[in-house]
Tab-separated table of C-alpha atoms and ligand atoms in Angstrom:
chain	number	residue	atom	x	y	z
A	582	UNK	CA	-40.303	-12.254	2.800
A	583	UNK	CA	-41.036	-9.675	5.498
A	584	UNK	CA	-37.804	-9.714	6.629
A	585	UNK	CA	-36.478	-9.595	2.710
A	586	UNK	CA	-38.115	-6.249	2.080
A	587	UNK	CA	-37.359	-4.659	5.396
A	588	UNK	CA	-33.643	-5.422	4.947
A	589	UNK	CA	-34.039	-4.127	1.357
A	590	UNK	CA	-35.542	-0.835	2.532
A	591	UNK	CA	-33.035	-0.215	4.931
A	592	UNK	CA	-30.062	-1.099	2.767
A	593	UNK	CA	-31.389	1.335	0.007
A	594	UNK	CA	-31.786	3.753	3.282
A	595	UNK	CA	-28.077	3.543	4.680
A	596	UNK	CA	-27.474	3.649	0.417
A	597	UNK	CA	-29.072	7.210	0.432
A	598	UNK	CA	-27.234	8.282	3.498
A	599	UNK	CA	-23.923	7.065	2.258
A	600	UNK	CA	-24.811	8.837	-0.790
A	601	UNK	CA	-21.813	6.203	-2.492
A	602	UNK	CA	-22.168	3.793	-4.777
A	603	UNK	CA	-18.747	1.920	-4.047
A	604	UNK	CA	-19.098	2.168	-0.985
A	605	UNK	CA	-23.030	-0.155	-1.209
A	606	UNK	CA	-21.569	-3.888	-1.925
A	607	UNK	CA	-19.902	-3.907	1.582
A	608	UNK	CA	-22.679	-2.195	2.981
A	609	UNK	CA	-24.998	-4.998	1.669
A	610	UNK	CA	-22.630	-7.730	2.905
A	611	UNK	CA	-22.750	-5.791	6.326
A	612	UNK	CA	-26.511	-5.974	6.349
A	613	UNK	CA	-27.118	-9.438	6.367
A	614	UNK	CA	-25.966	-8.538	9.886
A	615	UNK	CA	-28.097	-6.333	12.268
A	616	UNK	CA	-25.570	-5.188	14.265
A	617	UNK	CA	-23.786	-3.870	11.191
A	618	UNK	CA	-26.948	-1.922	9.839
A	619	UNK	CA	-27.316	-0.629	12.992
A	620	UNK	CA	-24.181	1.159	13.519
A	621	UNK	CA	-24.366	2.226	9.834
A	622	UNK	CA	-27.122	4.578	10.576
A	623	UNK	CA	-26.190	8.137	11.294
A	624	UNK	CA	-27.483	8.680	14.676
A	625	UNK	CA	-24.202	6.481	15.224
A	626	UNK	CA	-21.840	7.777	13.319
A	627	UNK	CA	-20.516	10.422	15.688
A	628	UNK	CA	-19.376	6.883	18.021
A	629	UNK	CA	-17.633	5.553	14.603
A	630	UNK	CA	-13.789	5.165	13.881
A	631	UNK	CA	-12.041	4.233	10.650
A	632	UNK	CA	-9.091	2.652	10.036
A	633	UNK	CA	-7.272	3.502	6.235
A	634	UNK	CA	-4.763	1.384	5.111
A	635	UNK	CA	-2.573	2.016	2.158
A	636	UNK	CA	-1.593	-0.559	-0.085
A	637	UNK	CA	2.388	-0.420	-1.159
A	638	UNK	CA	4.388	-1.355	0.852
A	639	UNK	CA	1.478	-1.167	4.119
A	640	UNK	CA	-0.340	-4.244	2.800
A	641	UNK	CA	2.566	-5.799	0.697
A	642	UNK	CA	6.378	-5.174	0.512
A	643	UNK	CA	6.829	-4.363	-3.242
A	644	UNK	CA	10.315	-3.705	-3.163
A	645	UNK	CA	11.627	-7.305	-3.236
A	646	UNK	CA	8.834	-8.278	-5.541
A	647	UNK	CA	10.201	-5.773	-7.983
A	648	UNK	CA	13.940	-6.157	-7.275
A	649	UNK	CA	13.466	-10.422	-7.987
A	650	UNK	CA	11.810	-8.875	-11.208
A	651	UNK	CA	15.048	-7.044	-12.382
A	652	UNK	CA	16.968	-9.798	-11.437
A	653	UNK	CA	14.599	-12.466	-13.348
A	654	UNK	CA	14.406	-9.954	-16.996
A	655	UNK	CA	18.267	-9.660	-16.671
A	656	UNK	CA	19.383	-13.437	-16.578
A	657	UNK	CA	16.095	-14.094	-19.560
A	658	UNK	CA	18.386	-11.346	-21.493
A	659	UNK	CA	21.437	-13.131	-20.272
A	660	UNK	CA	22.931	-9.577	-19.681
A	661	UNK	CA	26.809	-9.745	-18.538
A	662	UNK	CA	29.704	-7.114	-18.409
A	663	UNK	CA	32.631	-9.168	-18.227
A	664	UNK	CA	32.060	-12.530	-16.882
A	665	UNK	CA	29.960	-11.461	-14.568
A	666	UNK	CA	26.027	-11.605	-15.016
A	667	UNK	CA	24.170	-8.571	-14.102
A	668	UNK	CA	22.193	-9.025	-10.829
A	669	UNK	CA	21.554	-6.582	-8.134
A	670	UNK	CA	21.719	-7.117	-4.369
A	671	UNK	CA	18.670	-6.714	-1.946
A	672	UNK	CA	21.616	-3.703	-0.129
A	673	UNK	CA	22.176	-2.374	-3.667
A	674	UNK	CA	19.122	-2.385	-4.506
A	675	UNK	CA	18.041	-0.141	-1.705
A	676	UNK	CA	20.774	2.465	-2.498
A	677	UNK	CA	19.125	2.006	-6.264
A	678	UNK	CA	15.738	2.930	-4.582
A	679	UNK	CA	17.081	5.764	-2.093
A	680	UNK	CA	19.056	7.690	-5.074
A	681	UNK	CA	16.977	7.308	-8.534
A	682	UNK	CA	13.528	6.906	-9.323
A	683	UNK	CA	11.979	4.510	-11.878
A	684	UNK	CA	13.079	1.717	-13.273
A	685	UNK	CA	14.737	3.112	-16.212
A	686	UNK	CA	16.604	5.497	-14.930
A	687	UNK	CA	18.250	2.789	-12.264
A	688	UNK	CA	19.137	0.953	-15.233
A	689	UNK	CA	20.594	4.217	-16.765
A	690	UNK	CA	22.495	4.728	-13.571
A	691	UNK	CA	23.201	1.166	-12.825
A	692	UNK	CA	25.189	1.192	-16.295
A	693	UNK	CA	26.256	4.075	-16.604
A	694	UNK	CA	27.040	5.166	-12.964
A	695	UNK	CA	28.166	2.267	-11.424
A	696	UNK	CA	29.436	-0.221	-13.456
A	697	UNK	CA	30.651	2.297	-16.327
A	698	UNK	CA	29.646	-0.402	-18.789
A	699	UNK	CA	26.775	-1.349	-20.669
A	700	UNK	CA	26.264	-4.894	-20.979
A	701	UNK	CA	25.937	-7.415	-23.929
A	702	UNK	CA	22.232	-9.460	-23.965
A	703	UNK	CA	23.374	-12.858	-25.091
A	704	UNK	CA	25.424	-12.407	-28.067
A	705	UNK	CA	24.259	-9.505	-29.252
A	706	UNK	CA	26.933	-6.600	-29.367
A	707	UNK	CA	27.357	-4.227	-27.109
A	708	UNK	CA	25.149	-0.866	-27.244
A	709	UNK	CA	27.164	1.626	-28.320
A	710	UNK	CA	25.048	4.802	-28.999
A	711	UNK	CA	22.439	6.323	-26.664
A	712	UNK	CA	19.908	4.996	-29.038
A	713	UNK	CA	20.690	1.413	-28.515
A	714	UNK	CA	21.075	1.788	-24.975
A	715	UNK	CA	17.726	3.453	-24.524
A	716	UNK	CA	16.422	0.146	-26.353
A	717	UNK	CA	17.940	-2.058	-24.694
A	718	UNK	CA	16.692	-0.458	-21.312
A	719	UNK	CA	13.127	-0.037	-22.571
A	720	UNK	CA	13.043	-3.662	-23.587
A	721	UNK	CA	14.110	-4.715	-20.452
A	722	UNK	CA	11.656	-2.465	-18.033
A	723	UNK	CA	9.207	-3.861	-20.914
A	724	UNK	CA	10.057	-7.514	-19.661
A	725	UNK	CA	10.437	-6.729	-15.720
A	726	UNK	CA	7.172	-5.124	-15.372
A	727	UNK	CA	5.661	-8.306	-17.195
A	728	UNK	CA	7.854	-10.749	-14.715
A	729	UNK	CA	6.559	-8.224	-11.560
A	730	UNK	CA	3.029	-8.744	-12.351
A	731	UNK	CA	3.717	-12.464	-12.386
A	732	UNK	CA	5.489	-12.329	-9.106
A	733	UNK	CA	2.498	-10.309	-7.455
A	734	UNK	CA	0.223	-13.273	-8.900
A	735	UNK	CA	2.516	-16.413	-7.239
A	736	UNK	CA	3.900	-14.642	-4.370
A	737	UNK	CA	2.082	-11.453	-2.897
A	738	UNK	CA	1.027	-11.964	0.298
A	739	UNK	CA	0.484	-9.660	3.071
A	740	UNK	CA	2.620	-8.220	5.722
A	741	UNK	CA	2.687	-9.763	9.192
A	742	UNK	CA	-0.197	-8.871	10.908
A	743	UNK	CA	-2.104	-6.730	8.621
A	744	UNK	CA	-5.124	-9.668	8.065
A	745	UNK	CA	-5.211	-9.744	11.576
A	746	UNK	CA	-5.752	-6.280	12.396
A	747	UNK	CA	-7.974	-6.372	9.413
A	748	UNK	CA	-10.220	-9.006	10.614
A	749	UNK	CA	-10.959	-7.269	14.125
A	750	UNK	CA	-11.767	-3.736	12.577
A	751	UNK	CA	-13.801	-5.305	9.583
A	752	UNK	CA	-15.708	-7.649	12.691
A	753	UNK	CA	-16.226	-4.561	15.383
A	754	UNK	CA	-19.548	-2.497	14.531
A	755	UNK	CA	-17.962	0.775	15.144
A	756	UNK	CA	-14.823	0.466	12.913
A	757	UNK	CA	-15.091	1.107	9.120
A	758	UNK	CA	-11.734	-0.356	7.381
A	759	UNK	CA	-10.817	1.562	3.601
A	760	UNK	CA	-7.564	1.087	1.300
A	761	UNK	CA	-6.219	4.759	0.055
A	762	UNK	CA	-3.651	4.009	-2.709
A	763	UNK	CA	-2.518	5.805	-5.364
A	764	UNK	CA	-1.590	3.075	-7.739
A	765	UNK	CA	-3.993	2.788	-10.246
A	766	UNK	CA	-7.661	0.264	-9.912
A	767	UNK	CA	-6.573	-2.579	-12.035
A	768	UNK	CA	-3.030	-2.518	-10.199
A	769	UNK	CA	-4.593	-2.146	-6.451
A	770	UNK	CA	-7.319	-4.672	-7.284
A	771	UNK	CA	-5.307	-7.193	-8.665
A	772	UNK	CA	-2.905	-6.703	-5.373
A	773	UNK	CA	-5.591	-6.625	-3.139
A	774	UNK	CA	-7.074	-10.199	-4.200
A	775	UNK	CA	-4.233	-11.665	-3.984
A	776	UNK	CA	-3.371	-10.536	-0.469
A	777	UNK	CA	-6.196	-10.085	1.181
A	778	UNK	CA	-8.626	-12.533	-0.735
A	779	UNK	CA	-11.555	-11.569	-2.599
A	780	UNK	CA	-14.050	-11.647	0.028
A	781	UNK	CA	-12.360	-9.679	2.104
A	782	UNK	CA	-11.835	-7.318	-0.225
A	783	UNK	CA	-15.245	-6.511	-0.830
A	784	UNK	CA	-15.946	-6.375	3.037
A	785	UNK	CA	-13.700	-3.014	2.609
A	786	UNK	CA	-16.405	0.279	3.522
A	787	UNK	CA	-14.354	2.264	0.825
A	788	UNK	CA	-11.381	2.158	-1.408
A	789	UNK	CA	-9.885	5.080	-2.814
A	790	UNK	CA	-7.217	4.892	-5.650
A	791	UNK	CA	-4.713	7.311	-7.590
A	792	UNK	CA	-7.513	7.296	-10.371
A	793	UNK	CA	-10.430	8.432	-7.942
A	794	UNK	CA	-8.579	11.978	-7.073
A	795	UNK	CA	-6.982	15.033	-9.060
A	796	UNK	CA	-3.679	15.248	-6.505
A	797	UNK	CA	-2.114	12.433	-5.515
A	798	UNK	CA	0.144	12.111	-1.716
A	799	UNK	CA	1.869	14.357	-0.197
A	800	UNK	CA	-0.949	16.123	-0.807
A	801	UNK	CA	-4.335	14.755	1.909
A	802	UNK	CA	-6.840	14.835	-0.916
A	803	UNK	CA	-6.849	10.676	-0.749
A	804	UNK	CA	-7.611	10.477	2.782
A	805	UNK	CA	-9.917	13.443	2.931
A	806	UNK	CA	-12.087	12.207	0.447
A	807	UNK	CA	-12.170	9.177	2.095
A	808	UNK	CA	-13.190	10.832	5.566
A	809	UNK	CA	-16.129	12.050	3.577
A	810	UNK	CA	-17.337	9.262	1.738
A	811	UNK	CA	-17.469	7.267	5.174
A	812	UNK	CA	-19.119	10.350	6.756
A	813	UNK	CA	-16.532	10.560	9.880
A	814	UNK	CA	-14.635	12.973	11.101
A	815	UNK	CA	-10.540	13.126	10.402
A	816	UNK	CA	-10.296	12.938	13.626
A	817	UNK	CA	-11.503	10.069	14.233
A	818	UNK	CA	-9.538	8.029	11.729
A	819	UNK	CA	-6.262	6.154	11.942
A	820	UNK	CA	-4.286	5.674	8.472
A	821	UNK	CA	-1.296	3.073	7.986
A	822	UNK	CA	1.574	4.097	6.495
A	823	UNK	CA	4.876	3.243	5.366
A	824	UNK	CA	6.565	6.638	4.091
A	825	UNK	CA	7.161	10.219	4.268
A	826	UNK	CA	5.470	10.885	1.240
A	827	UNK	CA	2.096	9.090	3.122
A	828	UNK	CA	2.323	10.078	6.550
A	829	UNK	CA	2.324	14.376	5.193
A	830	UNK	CA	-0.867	13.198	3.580
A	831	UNK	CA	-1.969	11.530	6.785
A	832	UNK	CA	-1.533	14.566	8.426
A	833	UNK	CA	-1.840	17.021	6.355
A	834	UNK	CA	-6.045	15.168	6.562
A	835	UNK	CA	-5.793	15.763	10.184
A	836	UNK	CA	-5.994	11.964	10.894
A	837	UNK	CA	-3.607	10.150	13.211
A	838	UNK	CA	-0.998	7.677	11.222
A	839	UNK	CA	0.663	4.554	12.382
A	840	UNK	CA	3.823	4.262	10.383
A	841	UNK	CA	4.993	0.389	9.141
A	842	UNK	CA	8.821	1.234	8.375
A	843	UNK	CA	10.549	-0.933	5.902
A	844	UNK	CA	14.122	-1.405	5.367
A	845	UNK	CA	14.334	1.344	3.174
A	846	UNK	CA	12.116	4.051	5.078
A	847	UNK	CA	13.763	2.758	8.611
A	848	UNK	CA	15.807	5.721	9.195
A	849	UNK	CA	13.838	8.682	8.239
A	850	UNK	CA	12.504	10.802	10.841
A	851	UNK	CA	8.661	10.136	11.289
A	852	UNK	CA	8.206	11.211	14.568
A	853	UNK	CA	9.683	14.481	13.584
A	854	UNK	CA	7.194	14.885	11.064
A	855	UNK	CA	4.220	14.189	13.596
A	856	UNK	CA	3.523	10.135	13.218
A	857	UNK	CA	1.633	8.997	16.293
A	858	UNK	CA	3.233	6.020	16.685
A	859	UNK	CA	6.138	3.680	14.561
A	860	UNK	CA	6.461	-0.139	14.300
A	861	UNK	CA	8.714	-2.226	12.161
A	862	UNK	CA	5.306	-4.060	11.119
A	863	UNK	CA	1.936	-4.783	12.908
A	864	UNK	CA	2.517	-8.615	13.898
A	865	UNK	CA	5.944	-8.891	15.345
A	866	UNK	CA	4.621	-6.000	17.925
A	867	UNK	CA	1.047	-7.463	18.238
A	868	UNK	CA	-0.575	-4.498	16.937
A	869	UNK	CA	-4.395	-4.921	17.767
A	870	UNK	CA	-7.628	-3.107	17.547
A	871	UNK	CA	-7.823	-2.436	20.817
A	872	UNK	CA	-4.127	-0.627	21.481
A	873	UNK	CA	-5.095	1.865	18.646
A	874	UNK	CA	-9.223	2.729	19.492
A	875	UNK	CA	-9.350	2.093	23.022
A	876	UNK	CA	-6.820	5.241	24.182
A	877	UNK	CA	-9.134	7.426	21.350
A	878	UNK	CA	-12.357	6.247	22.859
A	879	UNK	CA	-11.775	7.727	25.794
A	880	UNK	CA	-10.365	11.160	24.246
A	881	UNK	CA	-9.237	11.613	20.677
A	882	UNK	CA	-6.108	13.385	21.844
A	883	UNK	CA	-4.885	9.791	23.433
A	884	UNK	CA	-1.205	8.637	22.282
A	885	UNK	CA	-1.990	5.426	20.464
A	886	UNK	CA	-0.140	2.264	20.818
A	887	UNK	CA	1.775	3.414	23.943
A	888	UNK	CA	3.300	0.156	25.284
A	889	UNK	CA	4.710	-1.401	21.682
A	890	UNK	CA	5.656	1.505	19.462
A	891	UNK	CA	9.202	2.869	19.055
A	892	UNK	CA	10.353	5.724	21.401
A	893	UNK	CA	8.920	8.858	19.889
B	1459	NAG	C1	25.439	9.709	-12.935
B	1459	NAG	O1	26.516	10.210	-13.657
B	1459	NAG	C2	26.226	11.335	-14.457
B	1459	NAG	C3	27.420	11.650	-15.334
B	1459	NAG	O2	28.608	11.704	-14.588
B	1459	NAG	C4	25.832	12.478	-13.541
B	1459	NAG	O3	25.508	13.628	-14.293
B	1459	NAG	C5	24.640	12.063	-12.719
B	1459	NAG	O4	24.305	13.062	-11.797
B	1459	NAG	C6	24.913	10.753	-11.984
B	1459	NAG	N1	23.667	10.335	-11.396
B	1459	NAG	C7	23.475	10.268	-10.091
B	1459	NAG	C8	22.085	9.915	-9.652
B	1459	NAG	O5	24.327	10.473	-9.275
């Protein structure tokens, strides 16, 4: 009972300190463990790192997910020009993403760009006035986005080596581990269950979404407010990131970023824009907790991950 009441008044304690409410369910799950209250108090804090992860595309590839989506909503429509059904290529597909965004508008361009054509759906006639092709291509993005959410449900699961790397920062005392995404909370929840698991989930110190801030990335208002709510110093923390748009708000936080290029983001120029280190993902170069703290313990200004990132 003793021991009840003193863990109590010390959770409620680090509570105060935090001064966070979202940030207290991990913090209670951390105090069952004295190690973990320990290092939560502030005398510490000036020895503690944090390691931000965002979720598209860091945590799960979405691109696929939504690509099989298209491809799944055309063939339920039974959409064909010619004889030939409508279905787009994992290469097409990536010039879709690298010249228009949203989904309607690669439809638009998909039609009316590339093929020239708008297609039938089943035996309906062709559209033959802007109006009917805008409702054709809202009832299809109406359909895919109902087909994605499926797929995230069945299929998401995260990228190699990111539970790993999770793991040892959510196990080592002087590590706090957040998600900074700017999709919205039902969206980012629903992802993160799925990937990660529940329980590990709520293990997270902090999660900030799209919803929790007024300007979303480029601009560093995610990952600043994040520095805060944790109560450590840019500095000190490490974000993972997969694109330009992430990395400038990486930086523009004054945080170090480790970038996890996909197919799509391969060939733009991170290191030009001041990433501290690129890998194609975290497990095939045996990214560990160790290659990205130990060079900063020693002195913050410390490349990271030296010996397994690409040449700068
Ligand atoms: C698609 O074609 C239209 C009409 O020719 C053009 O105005 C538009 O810029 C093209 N879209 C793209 C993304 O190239």
């Amino acid at each position: 009972m003793v021991k009840l009441t003193s863990a109590l008044a010390l959770a409620s304690a680090i509570q105060c300190i935090d001064g966070f409410a979202s940030t207290t369910v991990s913090r209670l799950s951390r105090s069952f463990y004295p190690h973990a209250l320990k290092s939560a108090l502030p005398a510490s804090a000036s020895d503690q790192f944090a390691l931000l992860f965002d979720c598209d595309g860091v945590i799960i590839e979405t691109e696929e997910l939504h690509r099989l989506a298209y491809n799944a909503a055309f063939k339920e429509f039974e959409l064909f020009i010619g004889n030939e059904p409508v279905e787009w290529s994992v290469a097409y597909y990536d010039i879709l993403q690298n010249t228009v965004g949203g989904g309607k508008n690669k439809m638009f361009y998909h039609f009316r760009n590339t093929t020239g054509v708008f297609p039938a759906a089943g035996n309906d006639p062709t559209p033959t006035t802007p109006e009917e092709e805008q409702d054709l291509v809202d009832r299809l993005q109406a359909r895919k986005t109902e087909l994605y959410k499926e797929l995230i449900a069945e299929k998401a699961e995260a990228r190699p080596g990111v539970l790993e790397l999770m793991d040892q920062a959510l196990a080592d005392e002087n590590v706090r581990v957040g998600v900074c995404s700017a999709s919205t909370k039902a969206a980012v929840t629903k992802v993160l269950d799925v990937t990660l698991g529940e329980e590990r989930r709520k293990k997270l110190d902090v999660t900030i979404l799209g919803d929790d801030v007024s300007k979303l990335k480029p601009d560093p208002l995610i990952y600043i407010t994040a520095a805060d709510r944790l109560n450590i110093d840019p500095a000190r923390c490490v974000v993972i990131e997969d694109s330009v748009v992430g990395l400038k708000a990486a930086k523009g936080a004054g945080m170090k970023c480790i970038i996890t290029y996909t197919k799509s983001t391969e060939n733009e120029d991170f290191y030009g824009l001041g990433c501290d280190a690129k890998v194609p993902d975290l497990g095939s170069r045996g990214v560990n907790l160790d290659m990205i703290f130990g060079p900063m313990k020693e002195d913050l200004s410390r490349d990271i991950l030296v010996d397994v990132r690409d040449a700068p």
